[in-house]
Coordinates of C-alpha atoms and ligand atoms in Angstrom, one line a residue:
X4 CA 59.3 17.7 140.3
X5 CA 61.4 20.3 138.8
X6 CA 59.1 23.3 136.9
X7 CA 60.3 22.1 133.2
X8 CA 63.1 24.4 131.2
X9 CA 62.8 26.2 128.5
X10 CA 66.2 27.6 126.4
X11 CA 65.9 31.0 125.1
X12 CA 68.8 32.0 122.8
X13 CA 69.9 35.5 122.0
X14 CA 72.4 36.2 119.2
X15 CA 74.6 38.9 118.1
X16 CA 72.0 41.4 116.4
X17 CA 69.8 41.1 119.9
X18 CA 72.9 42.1 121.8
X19 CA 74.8 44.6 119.9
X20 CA 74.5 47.6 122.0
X21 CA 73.5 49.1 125.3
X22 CA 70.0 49.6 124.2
X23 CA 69.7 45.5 122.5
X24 CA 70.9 44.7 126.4
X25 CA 68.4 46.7 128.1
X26 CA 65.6 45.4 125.4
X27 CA 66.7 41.3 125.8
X28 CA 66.5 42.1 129.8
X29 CA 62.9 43.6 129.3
X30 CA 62.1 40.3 127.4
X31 CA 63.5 38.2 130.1
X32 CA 61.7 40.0 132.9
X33 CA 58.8 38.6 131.3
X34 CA 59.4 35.0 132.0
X35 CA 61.1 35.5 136.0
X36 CA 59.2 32.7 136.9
X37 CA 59.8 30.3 134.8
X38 CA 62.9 27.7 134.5
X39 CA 65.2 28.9 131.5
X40 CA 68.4 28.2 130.3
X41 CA 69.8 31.3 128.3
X42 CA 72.9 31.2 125.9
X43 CA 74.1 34.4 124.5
X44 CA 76.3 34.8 121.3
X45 CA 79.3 37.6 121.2
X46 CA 77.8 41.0 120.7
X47 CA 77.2 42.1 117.4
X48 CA 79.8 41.6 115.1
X49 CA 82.5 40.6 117.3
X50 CA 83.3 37.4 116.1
X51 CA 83.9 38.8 112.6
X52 CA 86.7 41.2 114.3
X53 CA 88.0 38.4 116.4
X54 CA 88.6 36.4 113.6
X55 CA 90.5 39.4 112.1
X56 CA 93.0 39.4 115.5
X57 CA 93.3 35.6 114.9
X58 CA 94.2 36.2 110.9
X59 CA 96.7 39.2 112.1
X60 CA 98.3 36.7 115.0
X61 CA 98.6 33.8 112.0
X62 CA 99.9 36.0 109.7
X63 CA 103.0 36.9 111.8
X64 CA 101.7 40.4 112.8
X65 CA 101.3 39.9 116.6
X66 CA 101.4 43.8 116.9
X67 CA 98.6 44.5 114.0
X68 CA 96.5 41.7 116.4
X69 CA 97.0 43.3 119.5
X70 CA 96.0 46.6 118.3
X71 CA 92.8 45.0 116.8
X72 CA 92.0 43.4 120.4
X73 CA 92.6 46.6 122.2
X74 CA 90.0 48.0 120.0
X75 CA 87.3 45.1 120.4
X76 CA 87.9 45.8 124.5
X77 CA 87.3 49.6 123.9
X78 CA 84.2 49.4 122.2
X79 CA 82.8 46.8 124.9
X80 CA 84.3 49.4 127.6
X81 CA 82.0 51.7 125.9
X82 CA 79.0 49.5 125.8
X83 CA 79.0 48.6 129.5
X84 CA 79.4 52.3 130.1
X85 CA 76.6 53.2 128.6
X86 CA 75.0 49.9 130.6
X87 CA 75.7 50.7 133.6
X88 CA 75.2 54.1 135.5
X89 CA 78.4 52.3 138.2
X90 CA 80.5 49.6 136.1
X91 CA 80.7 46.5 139.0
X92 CA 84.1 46.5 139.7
X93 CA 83.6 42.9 138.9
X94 CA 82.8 42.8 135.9
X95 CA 85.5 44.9 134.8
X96 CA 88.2 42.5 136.4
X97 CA 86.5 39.3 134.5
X98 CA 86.9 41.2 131.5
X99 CA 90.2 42.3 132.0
X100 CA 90.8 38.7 132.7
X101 CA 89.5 37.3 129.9
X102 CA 91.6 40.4 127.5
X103 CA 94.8 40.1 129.2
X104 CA 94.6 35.9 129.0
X105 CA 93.9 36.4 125.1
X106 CA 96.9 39.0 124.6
X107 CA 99.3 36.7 126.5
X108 CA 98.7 34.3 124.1
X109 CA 99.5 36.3 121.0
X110 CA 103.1 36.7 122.3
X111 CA 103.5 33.2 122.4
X112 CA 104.8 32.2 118.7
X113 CA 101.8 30.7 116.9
X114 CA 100.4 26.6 116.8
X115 CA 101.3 24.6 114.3
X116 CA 97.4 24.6 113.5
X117 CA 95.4 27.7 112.9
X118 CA 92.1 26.1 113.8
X119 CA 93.5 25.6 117.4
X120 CA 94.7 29.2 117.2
X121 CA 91.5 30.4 115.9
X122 CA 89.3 29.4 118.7
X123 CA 91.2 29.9 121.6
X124 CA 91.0 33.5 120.6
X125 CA 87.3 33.6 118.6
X126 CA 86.0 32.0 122.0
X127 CA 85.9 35.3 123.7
X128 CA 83.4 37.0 122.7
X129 CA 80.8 34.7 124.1
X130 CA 82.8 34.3 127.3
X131 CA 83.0 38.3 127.0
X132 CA 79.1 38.7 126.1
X133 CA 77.8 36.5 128.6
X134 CA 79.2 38.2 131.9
X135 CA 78.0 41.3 130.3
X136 CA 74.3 40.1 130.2
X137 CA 74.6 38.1 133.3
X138 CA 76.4 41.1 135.3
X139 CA 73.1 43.2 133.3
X140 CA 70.5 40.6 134.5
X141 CA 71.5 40.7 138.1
X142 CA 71.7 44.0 138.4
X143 CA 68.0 44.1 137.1
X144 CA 66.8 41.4 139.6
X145 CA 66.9 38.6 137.4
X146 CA 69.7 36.8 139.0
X147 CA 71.2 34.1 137.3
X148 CA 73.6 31.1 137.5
X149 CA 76.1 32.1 134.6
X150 CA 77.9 28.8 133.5
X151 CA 80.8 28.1 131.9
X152 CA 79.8 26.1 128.5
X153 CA 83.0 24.5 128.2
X154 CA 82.2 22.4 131.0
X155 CA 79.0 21.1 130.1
X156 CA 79.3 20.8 125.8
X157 CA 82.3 18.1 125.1
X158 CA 83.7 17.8 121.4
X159 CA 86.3 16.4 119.4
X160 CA 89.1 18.4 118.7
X161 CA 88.0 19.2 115.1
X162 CA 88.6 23.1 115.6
X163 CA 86.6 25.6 114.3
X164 CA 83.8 22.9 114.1
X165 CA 83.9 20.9 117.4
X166 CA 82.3 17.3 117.0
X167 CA 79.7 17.1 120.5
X168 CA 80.3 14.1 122.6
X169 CA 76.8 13.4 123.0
X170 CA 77.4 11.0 126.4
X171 CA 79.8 13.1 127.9
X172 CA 77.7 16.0 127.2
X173 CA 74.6 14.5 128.5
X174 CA 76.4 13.1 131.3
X175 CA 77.3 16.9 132.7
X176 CA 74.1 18.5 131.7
X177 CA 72.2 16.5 133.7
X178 CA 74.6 16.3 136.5
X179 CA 75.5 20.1 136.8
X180 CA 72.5 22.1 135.5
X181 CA 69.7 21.1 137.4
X182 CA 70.8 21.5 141.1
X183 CA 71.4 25.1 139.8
X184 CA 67.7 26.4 138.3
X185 CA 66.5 25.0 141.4
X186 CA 68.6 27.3 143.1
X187 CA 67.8 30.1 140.8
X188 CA 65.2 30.8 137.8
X189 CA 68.0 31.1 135.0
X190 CA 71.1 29.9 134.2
X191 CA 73.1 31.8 131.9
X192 CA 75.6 30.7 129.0
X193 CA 77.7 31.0 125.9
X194 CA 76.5 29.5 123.0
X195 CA 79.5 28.5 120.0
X196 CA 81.8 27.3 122.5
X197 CA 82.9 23.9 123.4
X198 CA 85.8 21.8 125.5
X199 CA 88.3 18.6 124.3
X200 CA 89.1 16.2 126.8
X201 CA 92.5 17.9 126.9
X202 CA 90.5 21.0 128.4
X203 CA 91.6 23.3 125.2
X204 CA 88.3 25.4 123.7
X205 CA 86.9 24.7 120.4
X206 CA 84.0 26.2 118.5
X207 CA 81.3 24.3 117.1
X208 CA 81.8 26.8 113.9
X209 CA 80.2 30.3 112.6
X210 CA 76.5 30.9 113.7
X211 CA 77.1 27.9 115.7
X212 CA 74.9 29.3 119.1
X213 CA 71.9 28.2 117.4
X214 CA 73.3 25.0 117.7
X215 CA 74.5 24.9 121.3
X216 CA 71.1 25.9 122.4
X217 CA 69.8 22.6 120.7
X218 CA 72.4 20.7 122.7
X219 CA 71.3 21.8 126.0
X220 CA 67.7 21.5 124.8
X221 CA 68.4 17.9 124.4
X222 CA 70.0 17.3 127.2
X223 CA 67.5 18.7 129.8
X224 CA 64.4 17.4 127.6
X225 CA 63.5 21.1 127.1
X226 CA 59.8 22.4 127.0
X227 CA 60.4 24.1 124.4
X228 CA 63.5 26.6 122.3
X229 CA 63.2 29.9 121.4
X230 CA 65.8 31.5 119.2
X231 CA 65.3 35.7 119.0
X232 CA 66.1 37.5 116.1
X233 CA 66.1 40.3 114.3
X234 CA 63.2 39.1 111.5
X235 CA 59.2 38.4 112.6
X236 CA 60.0 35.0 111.8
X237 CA 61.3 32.2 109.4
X238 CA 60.2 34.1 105.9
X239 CA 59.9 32.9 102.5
X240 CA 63.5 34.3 101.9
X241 CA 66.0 36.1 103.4
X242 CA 64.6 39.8 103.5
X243 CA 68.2 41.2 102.9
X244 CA 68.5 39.7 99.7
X245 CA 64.2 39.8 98.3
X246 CA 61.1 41.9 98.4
X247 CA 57.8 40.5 99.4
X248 CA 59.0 37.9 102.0
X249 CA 56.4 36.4 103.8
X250 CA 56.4 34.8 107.2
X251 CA 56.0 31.3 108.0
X252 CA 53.5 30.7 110.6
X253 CA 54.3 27.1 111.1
X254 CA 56.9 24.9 109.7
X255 CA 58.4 21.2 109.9
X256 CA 61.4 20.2 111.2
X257 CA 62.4 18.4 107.6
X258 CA 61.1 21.4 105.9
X259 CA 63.5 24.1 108.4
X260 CA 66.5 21.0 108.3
X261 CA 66.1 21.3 104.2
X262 CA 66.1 25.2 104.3
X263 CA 68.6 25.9 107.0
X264 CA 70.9 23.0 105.4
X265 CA 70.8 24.6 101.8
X266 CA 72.0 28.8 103.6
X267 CA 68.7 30.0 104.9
X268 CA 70.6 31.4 107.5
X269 CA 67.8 32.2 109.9
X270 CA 68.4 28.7 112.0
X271 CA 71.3 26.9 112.2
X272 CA 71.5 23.5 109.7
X273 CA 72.8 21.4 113.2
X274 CA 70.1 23.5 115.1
X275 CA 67.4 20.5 114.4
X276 CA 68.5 17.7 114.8
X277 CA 68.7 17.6 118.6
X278 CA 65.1 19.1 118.2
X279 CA 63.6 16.8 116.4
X280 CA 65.3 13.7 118.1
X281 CA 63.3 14.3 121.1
X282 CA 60.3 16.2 119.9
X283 CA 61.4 19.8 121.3
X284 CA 59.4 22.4 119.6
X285 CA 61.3 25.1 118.4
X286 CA 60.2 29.0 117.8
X287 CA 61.5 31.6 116.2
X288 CA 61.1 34.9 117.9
X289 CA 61.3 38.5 117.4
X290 CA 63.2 40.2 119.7
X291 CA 61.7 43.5 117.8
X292 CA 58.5 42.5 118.5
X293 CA 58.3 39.8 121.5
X294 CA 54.9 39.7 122.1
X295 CA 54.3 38.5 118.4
X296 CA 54.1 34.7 118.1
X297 CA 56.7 34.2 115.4
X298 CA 57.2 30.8 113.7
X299 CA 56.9 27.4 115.6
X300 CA 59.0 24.3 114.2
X301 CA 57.2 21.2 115.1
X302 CA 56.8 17.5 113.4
X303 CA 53.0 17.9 112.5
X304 CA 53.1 21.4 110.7
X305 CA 51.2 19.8 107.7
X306 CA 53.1 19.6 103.9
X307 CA 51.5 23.1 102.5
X308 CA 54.3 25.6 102.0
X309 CA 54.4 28.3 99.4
X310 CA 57.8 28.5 97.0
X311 CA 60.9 29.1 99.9
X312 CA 64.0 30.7 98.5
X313 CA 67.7 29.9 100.2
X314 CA 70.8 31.2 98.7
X315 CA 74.1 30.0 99.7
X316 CA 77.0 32.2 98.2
X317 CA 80.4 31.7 97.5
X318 CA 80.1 28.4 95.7
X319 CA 82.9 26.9 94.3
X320 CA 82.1 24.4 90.9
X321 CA 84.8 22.1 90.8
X322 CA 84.9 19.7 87.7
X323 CA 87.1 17.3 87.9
X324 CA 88.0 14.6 84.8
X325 CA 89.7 11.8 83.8
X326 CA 93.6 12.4 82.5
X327 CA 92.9 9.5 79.8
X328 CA 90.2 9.8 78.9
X329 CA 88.8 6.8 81.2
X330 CA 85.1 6.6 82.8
X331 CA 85.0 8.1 85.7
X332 CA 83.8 4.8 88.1
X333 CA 83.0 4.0 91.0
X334 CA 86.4 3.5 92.3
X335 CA 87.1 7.2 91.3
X336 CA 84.8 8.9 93.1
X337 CA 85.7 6.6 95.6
X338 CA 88.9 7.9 95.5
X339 CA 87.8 11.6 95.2
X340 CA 85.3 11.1 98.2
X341 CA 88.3 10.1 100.1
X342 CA 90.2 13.4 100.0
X343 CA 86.4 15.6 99.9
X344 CA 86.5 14.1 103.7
X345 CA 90.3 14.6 104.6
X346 CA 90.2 18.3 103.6
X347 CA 87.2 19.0 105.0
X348 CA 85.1 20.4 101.8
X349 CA 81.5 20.6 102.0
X350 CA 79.5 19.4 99.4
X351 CA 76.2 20.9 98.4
X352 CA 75.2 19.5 95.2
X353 CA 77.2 16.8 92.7
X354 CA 76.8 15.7 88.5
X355 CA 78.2 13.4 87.0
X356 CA 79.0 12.8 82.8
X357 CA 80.7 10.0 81.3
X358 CA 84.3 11.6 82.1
X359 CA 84.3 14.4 84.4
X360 CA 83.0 14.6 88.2
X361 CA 81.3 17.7 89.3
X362 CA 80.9 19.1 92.6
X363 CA 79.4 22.5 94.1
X364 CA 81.2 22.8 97.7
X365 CA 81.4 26.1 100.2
X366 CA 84.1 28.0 99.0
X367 CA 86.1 28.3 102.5
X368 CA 89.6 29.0 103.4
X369 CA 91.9 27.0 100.9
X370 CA 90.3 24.2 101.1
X371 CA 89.6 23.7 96.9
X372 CA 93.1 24.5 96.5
X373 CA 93.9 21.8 98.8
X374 CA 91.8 19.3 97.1
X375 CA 92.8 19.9 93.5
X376 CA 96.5 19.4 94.9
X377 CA 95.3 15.8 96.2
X378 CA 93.5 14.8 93.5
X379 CA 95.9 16.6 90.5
X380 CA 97.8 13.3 90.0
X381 CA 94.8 11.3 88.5
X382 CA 92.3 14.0 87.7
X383 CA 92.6 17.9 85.7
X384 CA 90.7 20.2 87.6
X385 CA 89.2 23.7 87.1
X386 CA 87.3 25.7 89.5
X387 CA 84.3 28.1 89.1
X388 CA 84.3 30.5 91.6
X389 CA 82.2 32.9 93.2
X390 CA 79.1 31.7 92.7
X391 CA 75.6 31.2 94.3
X392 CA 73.3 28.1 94.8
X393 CA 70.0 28.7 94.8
X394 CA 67.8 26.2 96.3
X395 CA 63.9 26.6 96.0
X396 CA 61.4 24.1 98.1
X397 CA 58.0 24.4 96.3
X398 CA 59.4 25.9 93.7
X399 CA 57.0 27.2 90.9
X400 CA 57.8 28.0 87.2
X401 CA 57.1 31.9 88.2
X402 CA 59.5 32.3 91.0
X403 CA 62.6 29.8 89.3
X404 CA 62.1 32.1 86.2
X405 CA 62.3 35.6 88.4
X406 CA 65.3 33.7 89.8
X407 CA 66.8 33.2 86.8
X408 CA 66.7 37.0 85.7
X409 CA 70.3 38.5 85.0
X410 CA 72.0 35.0 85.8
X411 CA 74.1 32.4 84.1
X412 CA 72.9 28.9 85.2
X413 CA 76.0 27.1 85.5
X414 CA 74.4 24.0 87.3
X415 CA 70.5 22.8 87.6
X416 CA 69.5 20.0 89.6
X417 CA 65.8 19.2 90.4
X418 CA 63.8 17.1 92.4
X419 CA 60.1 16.7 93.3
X420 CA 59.9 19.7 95.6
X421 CA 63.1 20.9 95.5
X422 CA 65.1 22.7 92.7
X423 CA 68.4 24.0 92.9
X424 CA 70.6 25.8 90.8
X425 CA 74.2 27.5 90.5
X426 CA 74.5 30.8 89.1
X427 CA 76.7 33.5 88.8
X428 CA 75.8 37.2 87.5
X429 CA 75.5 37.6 83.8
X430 CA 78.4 40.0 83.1
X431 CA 77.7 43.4 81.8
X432 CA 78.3 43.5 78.2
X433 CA 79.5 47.3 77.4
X434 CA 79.5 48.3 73.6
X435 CA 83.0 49.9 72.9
X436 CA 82.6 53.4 72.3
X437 CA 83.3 54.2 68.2
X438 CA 86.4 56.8 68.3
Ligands
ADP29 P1 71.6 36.0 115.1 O1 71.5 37.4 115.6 O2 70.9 35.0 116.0 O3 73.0 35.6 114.8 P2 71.2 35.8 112.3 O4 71.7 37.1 111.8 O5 72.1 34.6 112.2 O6 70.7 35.9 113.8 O7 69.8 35.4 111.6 C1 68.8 36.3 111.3 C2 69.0 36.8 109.9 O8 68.8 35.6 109.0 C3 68.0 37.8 109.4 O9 68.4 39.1 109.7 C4 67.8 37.5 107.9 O10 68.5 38.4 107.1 C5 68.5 36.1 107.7 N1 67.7 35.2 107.0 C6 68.1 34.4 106.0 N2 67.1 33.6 105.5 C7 66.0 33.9 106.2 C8 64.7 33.4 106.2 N3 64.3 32.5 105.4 N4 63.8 33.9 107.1 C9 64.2 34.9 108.0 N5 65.4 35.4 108.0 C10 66.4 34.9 107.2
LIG30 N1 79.4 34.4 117.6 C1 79.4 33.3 116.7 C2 79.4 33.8 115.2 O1 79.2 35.0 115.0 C3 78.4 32.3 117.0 C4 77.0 32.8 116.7 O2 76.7 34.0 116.8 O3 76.1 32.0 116.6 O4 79.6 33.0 114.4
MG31 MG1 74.3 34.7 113.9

């Protein structure tokens, strides 16, 4: 019987230079042995400047975009450089490849939809990345199977957040994958990336490699998944944004699918799903510190937690109400829920009064301006923007109150073990100086 697999994924912070490289191949060397699956993000902040060549290439300015691309594929010249004492002559055709194929495609005049555009350029740094790491791992005698992701994760064609086909997807894992780790100990993919029916690439959206590591978890009924970051752990709150974070030794799948859902942005939200549907445990790793044993995700982590803090910013507080004065009934938000879905708003909490609606969404693209536009005929709208949601599990008067400091709650909802409020900074109040 096949030795079971386990899926290690690396993102961009574990990859973002030479050195990240060398440390993620010194990790791996660990576990030559055993059976993985390995899916790589793009390298450090890639797909932030990718997205700027797609905005440049929207916005008319094919000539701003391929000046921005030439720089992306000088600073990944660079890394391998510094990689490699002799760059594989390879290696440096696939990536010319995979350059030139993107460039050709900014001269082309642009799609009618800029989701399409979007991925079929935002796509490359994983496809980049991951003949890096595999060219790196070979070259280290790890050798690996690198695989194409598009031909194993099937979705919609919802760009910029791919739908999976779950049979199809299924269907080729199993299929196509195993042959290959009995050939060799690791097979080596992209994470983010995904394929329509009509072979064009989509991307299952931002962070999304979390996700796709899930997915192939599922389908080869993983040992386990290991995601390696840049933090000991799943902490009490994001370190960037709090002192005196604590690390979670253990943790439940509904406690990390509340967390995760609500902007802790250590894991994924669609990362647990697949995980928990067949029982895959999940860690989270340091890549810092491998040897340490990080946080393990599990069903039967027990219901003891202290206070967790997850902030999810730029919040938009739309409050929509009646023109005349009416109710606002169930055939309203009916109505309102009907263009929430078409224009694609994600809704994080919702209050209702006698005559207005009230909804805190992710403030992303135009997609608020879009909905007021929809729903202007029957409703007035305004629009708070800028603004954080807070969302404490386990929350305790001390830490909602330390919360509270310096903010303007603009929204409170609370729950048994979950509180969660909308805030924006109290604005400096300046005494005018007497002349
Ligand atoms: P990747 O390199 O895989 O893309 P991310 O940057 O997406 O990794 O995730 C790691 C980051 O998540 C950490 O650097 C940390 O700032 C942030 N983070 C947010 N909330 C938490 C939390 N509760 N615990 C740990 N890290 C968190
Ligand atoms: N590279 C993609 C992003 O930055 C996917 C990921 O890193 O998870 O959003
Ligand atoms: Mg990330």
């Amino acid at each position: 019987m096949l030795q079971q697999t386990k899926v290690f994924k690396f993102g961009g912070a574990s990859l973002r230079d030479a050195s990240a490289i060398r440390n993620v191949g010194n990790i791996l060397q660990k576990f030559s042995s055993e059976k993985l699956v390995i899916i790589v993000s793009a390298m450090g902040k890639t797909t932030n400047a990718l997205e700027e060549v797609a905005n440049s290439y929207w916005q008319g300015n094919p000539a701003a975009a391929k000046e921005k691309l030439t720089a992306i594929h000088a600073s990944v010249t660079e890394i391998i450089q510094e990689l490699f004492a002799e760059v594989p002559e390879s290696l440096t055709a696939s990536l010319n490849d995979l350059f030139v194929s993107v460039e050709w495609a900014l001269d082309e005049a642009p799609n009618e939809e800029y989701d399409f555009d979007y991925d079929q350029i935002v796509s490359l740094g994983e496809l980049v990345s991951s003949h890096i790491v595999a060219t790196y791992l070979d070259r280290i005698g790890l050798s690996t199977n690198w695989v194409d992701a598009r031909d194993i994760i099937q979705t919609d064609n919802t760009y910029r957040e791919g739908w999976v086909k779950w049979p199809e997807t299924v269907t080729r894992a199993q299929s196509q994958l195993p042959p290959l780790l009995e050939q060799k100990n690791f097979i080596l993919t992209q994470g983010f990336i995904g394929n329509t029916s009509e072979n064009y690439t989509t991307t299952l959206g931002r962070e999304g490699s979390d996700y796709s590591a899930a997915i192939f978890s599922y389908c080869l009924d993983a040992e386990s998944m290991s995601i390696w970051k840049d933090v000991p752990g799943v902490l009490t709150a994001d370190p960037r944004l709090f002192e005196h974070v604590t690390k979670i030794d253990r943790l439940s799948y509904k406690e990390a699918i509340e967390m995760t859902y609500y902007g802790a942005k250590v894991i994924h939200p669609k990362t647990i799903k697949p995980l928990q549907n067949k029982s895959i445990p999940l860690y989270v790793r340091s890549f810092i510190e491998p040897d340490a044993p990080g946080t393990l995700v599990t069903d039967d982590a027990g219901d003891a937690y202290p206070p967790m803090v997850a902030v999810e910013k730029d919040q938009a507080l739309i409050n929509i109400s009646t023109r005349d004065f009416s109710f606002v009934a169930e055939h309203h938000i009916k109505e309102l829920f009907g263009h929430i879905t078409t224009t694609r708003l994600q809704v994080n909490m919702m209050q209702n009064t006698a005559i207005s609606f009230n909804v805190v969404v992710n403030d992303i693209d135009d997609r608020v301006e879009r909905f007021c536009a929809l729903v202007n005929e029957h409703f007035k709208t305004t629009v708070d923007r800028d603004l954080e949601l807070i969302t404490v599990r386990h929350y305790t008067s001390e830490v909602v109150e330390s919360l509270r400091r310096g903010k303007v709650n603009m929204l409170e909802g609370r729950l048994p073990l979950t509180l969660q409020m909308v805030v924006k900074d109290v604005p400096v109040m300046r005494r005018k100086k007497l002349e």
